[in-house]
PDB file of C-alpha atoms in Angstrom:
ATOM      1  CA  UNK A   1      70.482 204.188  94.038  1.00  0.00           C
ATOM      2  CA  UNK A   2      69.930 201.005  94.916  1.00  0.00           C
ATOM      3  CA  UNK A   3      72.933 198.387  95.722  1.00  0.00           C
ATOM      4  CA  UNK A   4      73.238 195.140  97.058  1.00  0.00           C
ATOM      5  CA  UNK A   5      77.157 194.877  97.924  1.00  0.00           C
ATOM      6  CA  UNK A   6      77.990 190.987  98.302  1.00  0.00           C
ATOM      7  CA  UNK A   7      81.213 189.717 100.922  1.00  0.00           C
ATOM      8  CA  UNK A   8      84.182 188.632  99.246  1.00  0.00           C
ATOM      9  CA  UNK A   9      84.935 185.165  98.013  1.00  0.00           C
ATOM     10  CA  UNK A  10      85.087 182.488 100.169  1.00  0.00           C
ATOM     11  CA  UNK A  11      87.572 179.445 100.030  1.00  0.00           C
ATOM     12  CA  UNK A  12      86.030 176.329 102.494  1.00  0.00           C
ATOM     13  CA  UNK A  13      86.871 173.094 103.349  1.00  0.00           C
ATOM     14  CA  UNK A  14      84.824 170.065 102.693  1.00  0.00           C
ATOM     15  CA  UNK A  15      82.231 169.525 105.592  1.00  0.00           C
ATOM     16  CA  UNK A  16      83.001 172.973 106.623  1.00  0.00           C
ATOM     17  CA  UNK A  17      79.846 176.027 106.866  1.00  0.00           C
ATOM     18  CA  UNK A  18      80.299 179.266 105.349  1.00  0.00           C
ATOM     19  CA  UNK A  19      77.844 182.241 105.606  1.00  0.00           C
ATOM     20  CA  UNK A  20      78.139 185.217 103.335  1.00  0.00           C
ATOM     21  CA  UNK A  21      76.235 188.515 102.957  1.00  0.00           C
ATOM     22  CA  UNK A  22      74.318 190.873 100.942  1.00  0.00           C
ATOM     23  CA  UNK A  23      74.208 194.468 102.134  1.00  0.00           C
ATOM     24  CA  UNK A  24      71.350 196.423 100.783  1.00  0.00           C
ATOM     25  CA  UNK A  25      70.880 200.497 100.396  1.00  0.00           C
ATOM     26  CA  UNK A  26      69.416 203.034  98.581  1.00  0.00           C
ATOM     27  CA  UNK A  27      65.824 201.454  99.512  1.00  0.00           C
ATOM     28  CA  UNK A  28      64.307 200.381 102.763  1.00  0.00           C
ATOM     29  CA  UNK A  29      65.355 196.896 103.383  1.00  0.00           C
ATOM     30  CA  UNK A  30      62.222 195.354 105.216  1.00  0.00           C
ATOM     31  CA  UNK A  31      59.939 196.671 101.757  1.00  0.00           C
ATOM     32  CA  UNK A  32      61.223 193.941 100.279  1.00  0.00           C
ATOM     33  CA  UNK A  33      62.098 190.010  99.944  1.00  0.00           C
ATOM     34  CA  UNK A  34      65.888 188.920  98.933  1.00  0.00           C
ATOM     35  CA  UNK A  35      66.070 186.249  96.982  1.00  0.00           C
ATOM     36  CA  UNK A  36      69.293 183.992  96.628  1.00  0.00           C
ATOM     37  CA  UNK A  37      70.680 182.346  93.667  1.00  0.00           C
ATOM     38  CA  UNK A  38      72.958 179.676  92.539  1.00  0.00           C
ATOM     39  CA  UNK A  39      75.545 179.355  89.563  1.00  0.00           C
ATOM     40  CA  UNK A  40      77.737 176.779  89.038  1.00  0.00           C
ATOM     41  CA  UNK A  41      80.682 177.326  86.786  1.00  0.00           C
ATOM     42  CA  UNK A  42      79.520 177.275  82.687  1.00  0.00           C
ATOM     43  CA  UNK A  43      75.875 176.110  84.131  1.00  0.00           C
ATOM     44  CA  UNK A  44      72.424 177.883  84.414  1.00  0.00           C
ATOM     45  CA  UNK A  45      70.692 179.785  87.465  1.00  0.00           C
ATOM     46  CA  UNK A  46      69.051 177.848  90.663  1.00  0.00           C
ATOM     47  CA  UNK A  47      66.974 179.406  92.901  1.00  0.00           C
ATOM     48  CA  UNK A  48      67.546 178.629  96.531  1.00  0.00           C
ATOM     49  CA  UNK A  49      65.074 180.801  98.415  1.00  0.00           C
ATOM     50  CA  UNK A  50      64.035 183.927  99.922  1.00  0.00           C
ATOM     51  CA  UNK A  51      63.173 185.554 102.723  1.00  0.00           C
ATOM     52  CA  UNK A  52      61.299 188.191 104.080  1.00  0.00           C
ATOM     53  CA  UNK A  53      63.541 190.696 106.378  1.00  0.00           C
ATOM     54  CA  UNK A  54      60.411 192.133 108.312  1.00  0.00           C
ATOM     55  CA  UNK A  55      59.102 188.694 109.368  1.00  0.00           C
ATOM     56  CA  UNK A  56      62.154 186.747 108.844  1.00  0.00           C
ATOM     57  CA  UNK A  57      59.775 184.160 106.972  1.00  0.00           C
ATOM     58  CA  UNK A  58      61.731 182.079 104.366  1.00  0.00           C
ATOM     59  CA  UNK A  59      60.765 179.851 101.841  1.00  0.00           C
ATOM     60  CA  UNK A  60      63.182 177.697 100.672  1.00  0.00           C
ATOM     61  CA  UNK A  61      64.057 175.207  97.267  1.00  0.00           C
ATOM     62  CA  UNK A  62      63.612 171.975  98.567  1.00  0.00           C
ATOM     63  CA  UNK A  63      66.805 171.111  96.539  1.00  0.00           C
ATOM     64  CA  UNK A  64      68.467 173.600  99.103  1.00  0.00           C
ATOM     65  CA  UNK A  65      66.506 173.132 102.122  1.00  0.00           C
ATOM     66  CA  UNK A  66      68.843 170.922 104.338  1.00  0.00           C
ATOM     67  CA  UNK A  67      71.906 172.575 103.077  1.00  0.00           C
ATOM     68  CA  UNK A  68      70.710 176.504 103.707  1.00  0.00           C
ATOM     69  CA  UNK A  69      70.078 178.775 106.210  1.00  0.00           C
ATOM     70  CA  UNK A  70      68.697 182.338 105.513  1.00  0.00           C
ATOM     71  CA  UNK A  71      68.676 185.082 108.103  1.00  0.00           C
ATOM     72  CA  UNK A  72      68.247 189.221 107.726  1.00  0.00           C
ATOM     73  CA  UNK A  73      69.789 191.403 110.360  1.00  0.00           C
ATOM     74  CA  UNK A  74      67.770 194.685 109.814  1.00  0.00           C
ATOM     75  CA  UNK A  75      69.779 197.058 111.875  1.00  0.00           C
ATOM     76  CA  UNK A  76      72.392 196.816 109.263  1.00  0.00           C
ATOM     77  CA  UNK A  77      70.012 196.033 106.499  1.00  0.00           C
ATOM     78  CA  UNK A  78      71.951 192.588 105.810  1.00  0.00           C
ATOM     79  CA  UNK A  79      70.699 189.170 104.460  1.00  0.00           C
ATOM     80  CA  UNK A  80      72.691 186.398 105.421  1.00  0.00           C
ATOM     81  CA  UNK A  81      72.622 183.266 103.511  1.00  0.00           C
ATOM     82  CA  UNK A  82      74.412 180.026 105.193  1.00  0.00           C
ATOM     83  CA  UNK A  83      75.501 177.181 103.733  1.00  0.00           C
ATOM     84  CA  UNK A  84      76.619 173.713 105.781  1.00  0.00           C
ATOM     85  CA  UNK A  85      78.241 170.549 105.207  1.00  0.00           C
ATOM     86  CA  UNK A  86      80.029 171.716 102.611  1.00  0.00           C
ATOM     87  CA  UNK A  87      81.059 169.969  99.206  1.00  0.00           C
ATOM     88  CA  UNK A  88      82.615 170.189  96.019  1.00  0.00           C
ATOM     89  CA  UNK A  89      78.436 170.394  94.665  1.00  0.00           C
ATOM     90  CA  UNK A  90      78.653 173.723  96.665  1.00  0.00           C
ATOM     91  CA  UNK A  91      81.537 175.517  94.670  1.00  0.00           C
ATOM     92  CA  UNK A  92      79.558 178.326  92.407  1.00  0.00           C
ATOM     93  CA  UNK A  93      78.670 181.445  92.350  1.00  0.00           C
ATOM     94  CA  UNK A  94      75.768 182.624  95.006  1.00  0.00           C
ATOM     95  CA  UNK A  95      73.796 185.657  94.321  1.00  0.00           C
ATOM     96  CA  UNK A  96      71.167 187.863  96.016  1.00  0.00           C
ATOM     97  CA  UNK A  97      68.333 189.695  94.433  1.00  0.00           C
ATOM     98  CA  UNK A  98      65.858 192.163  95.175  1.00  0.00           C
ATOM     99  CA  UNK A  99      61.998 190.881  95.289  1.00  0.00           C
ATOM    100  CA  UNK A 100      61.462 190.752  91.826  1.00  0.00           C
ATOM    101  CA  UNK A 101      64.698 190.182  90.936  1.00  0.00           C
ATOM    102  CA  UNK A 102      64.792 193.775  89.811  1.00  0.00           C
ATOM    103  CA  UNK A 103      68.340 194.494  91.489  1.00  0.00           C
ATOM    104  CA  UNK A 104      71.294 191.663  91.822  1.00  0.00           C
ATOM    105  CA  UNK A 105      74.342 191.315  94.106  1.00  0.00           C
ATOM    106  CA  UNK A 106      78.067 191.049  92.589  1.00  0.00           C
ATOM    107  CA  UNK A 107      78.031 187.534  93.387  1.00  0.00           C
ATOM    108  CA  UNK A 108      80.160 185.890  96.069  1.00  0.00           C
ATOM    109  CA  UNK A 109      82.496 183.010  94.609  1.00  0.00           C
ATOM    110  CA  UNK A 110      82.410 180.135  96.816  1.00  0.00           C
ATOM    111  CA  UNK A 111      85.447 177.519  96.462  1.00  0.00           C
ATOM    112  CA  UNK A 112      84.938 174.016  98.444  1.00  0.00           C
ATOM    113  CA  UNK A 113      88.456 172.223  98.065  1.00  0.00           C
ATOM    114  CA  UNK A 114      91.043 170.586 100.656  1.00  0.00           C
TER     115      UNK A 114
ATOM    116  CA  UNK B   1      57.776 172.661  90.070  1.00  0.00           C
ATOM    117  CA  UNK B   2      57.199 174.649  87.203  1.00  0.00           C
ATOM    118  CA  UNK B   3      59.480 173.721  84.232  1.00  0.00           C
ATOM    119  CA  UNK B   4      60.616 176.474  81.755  1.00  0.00           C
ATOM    120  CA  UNK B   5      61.964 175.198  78.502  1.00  0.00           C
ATOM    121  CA  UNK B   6      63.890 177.951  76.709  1.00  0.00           C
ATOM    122  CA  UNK B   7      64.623 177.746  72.937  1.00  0.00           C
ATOM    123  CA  UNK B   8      67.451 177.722  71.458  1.00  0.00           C
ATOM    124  CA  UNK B   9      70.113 176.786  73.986  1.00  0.00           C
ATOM    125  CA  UNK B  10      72.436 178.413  71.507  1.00  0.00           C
ATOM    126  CA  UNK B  11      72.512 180.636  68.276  1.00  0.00           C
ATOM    127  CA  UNK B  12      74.074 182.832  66.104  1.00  0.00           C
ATOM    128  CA  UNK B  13      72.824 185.647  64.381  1.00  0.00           C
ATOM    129  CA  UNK B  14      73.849 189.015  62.338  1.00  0.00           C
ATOM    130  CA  UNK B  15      74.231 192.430  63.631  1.00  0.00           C
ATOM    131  CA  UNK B  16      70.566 194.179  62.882  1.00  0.00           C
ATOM    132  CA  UNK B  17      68.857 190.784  62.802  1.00  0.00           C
ATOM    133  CA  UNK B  18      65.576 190.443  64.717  1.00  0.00           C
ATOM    134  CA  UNK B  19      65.907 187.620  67.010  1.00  0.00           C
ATOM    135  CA  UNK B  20      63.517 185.728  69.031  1.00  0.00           C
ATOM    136  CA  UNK B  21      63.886 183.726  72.097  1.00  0.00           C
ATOM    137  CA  UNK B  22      61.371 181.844  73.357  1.00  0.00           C
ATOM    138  CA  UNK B  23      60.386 179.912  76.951  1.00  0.00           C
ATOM    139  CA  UNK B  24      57.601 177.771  77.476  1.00  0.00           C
ATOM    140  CA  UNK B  25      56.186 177.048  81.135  1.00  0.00           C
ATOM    141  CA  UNK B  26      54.664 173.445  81.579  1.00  0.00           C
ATOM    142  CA  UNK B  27      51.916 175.448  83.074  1.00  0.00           C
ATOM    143  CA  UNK B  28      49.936 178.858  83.232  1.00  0.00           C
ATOM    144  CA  UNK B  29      52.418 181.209  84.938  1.00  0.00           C
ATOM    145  CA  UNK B  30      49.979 184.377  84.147  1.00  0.00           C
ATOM    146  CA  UNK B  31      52.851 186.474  82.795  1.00  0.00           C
ATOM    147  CA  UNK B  32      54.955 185.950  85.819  1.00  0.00           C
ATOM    148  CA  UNK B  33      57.942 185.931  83.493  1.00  0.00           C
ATOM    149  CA  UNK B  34      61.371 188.322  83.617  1.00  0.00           C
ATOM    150  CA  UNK B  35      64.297 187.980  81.368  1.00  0.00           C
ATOM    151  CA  UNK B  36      67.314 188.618  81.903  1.00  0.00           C
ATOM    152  CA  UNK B  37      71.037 189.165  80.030  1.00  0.00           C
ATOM    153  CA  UNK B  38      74.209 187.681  81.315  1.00  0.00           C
ATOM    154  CA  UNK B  39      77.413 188.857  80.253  1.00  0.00           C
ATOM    155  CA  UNK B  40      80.668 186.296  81.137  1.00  0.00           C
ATOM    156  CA  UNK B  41      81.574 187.291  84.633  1.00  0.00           C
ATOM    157  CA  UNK B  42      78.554 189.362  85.474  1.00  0.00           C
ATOM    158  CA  UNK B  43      75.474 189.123  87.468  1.00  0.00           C
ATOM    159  CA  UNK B  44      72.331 188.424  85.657  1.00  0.00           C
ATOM    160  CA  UNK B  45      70.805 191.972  84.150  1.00  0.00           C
ATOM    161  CA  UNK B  46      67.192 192.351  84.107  1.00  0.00           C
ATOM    162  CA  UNK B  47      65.054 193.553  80.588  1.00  0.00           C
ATOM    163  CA  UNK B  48      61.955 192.459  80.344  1.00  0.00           C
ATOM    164  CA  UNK B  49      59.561 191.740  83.717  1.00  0.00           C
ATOM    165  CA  UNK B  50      55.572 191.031  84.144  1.00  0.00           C
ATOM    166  CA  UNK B  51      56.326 189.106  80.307  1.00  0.00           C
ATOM    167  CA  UNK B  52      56.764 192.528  78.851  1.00  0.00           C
ATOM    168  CA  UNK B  53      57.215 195.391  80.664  1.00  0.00           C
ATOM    169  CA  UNK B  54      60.722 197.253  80.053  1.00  0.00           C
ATOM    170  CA  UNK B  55      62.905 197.803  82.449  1.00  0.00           C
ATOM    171  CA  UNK B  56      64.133 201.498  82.595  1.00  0.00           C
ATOM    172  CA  UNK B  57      67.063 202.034  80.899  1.00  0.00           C
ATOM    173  CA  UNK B  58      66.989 199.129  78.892  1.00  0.00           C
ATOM    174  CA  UNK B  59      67.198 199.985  75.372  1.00  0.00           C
ATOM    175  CA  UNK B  60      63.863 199.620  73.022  1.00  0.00           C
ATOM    176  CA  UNK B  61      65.147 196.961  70.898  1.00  0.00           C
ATOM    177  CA  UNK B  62      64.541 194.620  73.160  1.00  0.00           C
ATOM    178  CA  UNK B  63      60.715 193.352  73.979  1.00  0.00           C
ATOM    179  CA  UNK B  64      58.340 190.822  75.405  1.00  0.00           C
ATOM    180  CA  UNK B  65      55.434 189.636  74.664  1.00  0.00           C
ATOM    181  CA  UNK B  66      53.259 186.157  75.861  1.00  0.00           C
ATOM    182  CA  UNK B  67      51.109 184.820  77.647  1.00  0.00           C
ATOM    183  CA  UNK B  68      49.581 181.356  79.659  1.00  0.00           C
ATOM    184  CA  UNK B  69      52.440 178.904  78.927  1.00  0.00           C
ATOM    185  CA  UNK B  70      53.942 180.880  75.818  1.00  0.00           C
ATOM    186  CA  UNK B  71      56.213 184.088  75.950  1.00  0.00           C
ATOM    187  CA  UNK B  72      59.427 185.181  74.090  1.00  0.00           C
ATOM    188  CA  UNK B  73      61.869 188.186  73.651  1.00  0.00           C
ATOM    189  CA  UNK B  74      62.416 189.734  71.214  1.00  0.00           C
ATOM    190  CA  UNK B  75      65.412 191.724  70.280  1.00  0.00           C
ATOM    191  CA  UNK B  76      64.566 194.069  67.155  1.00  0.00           C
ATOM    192  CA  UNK B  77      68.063 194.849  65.425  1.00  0.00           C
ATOM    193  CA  UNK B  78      70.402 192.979  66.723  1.00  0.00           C
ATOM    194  CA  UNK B  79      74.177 194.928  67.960  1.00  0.00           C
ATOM    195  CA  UNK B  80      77.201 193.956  69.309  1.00  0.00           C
ATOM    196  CA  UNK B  81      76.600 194.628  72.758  1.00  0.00           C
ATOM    197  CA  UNK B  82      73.716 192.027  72.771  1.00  0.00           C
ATOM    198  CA  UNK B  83      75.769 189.239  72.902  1.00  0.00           C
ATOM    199  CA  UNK B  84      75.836 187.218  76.141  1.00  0.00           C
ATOM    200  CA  UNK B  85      73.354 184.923  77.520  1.00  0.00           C
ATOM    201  CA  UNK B  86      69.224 185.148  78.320  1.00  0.00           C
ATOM    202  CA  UNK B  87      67.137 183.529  80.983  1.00  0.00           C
ATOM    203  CA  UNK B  88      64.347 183.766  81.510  1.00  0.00           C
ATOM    204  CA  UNK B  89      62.239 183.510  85.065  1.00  0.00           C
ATOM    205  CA  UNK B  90      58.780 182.027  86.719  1.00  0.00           C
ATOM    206  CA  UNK B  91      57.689 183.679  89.626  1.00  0.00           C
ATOM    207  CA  UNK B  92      53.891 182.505  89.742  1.00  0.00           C
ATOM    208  CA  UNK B  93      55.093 179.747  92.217  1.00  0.00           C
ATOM    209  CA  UNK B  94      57.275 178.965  94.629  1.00  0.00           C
ATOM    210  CA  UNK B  95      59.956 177.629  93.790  1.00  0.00           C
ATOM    211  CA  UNK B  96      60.961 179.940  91.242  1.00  0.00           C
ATOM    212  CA  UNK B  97      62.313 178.368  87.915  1.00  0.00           C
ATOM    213  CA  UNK B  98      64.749 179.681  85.676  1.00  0.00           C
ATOM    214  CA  UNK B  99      64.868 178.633  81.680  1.00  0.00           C
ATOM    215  CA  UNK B 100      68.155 176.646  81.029  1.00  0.00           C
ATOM    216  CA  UNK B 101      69.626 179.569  79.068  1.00  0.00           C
ATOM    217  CA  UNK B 102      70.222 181.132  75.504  1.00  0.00           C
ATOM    218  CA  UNK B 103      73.728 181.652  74.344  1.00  0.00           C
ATOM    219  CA  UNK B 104      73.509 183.997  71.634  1.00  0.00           C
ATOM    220  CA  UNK B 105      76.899 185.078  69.608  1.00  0.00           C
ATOM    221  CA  UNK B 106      77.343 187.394  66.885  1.00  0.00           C
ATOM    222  CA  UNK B 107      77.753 185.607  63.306  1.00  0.00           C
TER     223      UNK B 107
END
């Protein structure tokens, strides 16, 4: 069956980078784009971008375009999503999804405080 | 960007009502339109993509219909589990848009 397993919550300091995961299986990981989403606490859904593991072509939110990196590793079928200059804006939860959305990650709580 | 205006942002309604939310596009999005249901705590769970195409597994109550700039879902009899909140989702164009959200509760 199809799972994307998320890394674990992150706790960062302001102006700090973090860069968390999204492991895919039960499909094969370059037949499809991953997608990452935003939530901040009590508030709505942002989409940040995508990208395409065979090519490694992203598209990005132009919101989140200076602030994100996405990468795809596909020897461990693995997107990567990076986020820099971290601050308090950042804290939410960050989620990956499958092409269409069809499948979601856990989530991956990120907490920006000194 | 495409703007999606979901309505309402909140509402109450009775177990076995029909309900109806609805999301409007500010442009043709040619049924490019998923919803999903949120539950506090949980990832986003998809029911309805390509404006009304059923996800397996999710139960019949729920439906969607639309088209252009117009599209809603439906939920036909309304139970407990149902409570939590909808989105719905562009993806004509990049970037993808999300509706600001439905909270729905149980009267």
């Amino acid at each position: 069956q199809v799972q994307l397993q998320q890394s674990a919550a992150e706790l960062a300091r302001p102006g700090a980078s973090v860069k968390m995961s999204c492991k895919a299986s039960g499909y094969t990981f370059t037949s499809y784009t991953m997608h990452w989403v935003k939530q901040r606490p009590g508030q709505g859904l942002e989409w940040i971008g995508y990208i395409n593991p065979s090519s490694g072509y992203t598209e990005y939110n132009q919101k989140f375009k200076d602030k994100t990196t996405l990468t795809a590793d596909k020897s461990s079928s693995t997107a990567y999503m990076q986020l820099s200059s971290l601050t308090s804006e950042d804290s939410a939860v960050y989620y990956c999804a499958r092409d269409h959305f069809d499948y979601w990650g856990q989530g991956t709580t990120l907490t920006v405080s000194s | 960007d495409i703007k999606m205006t979901q309505s309402p942002s909140s509402m109450y309604a009775s177990l076995g009502e029909r309900v109806t939310i609805t999301c409007k596009a500010s442009q043709d999005i040619n049924s490019y339109l998923s919803w999903f249901q949120q539950k506090p705590g949980k990832s986003p769970k998809t029911l309805i993509y390509r404006a009304n195409r059923l996800v397996d597994g999710v139960p019949s109550r729920f439906s969607g219909s639309g088209s252009g700039q117009d599209y809603s879902l439906t939920i036909s009899s309304l139970e407990y589990e149902d409570m939590g909140i909808y989105y719905c989702l562009q993806y004509d164009e990049f970037p993808r848009t999300f509706g600001g959200g439905t909270k729905l509760e149980i009267k």
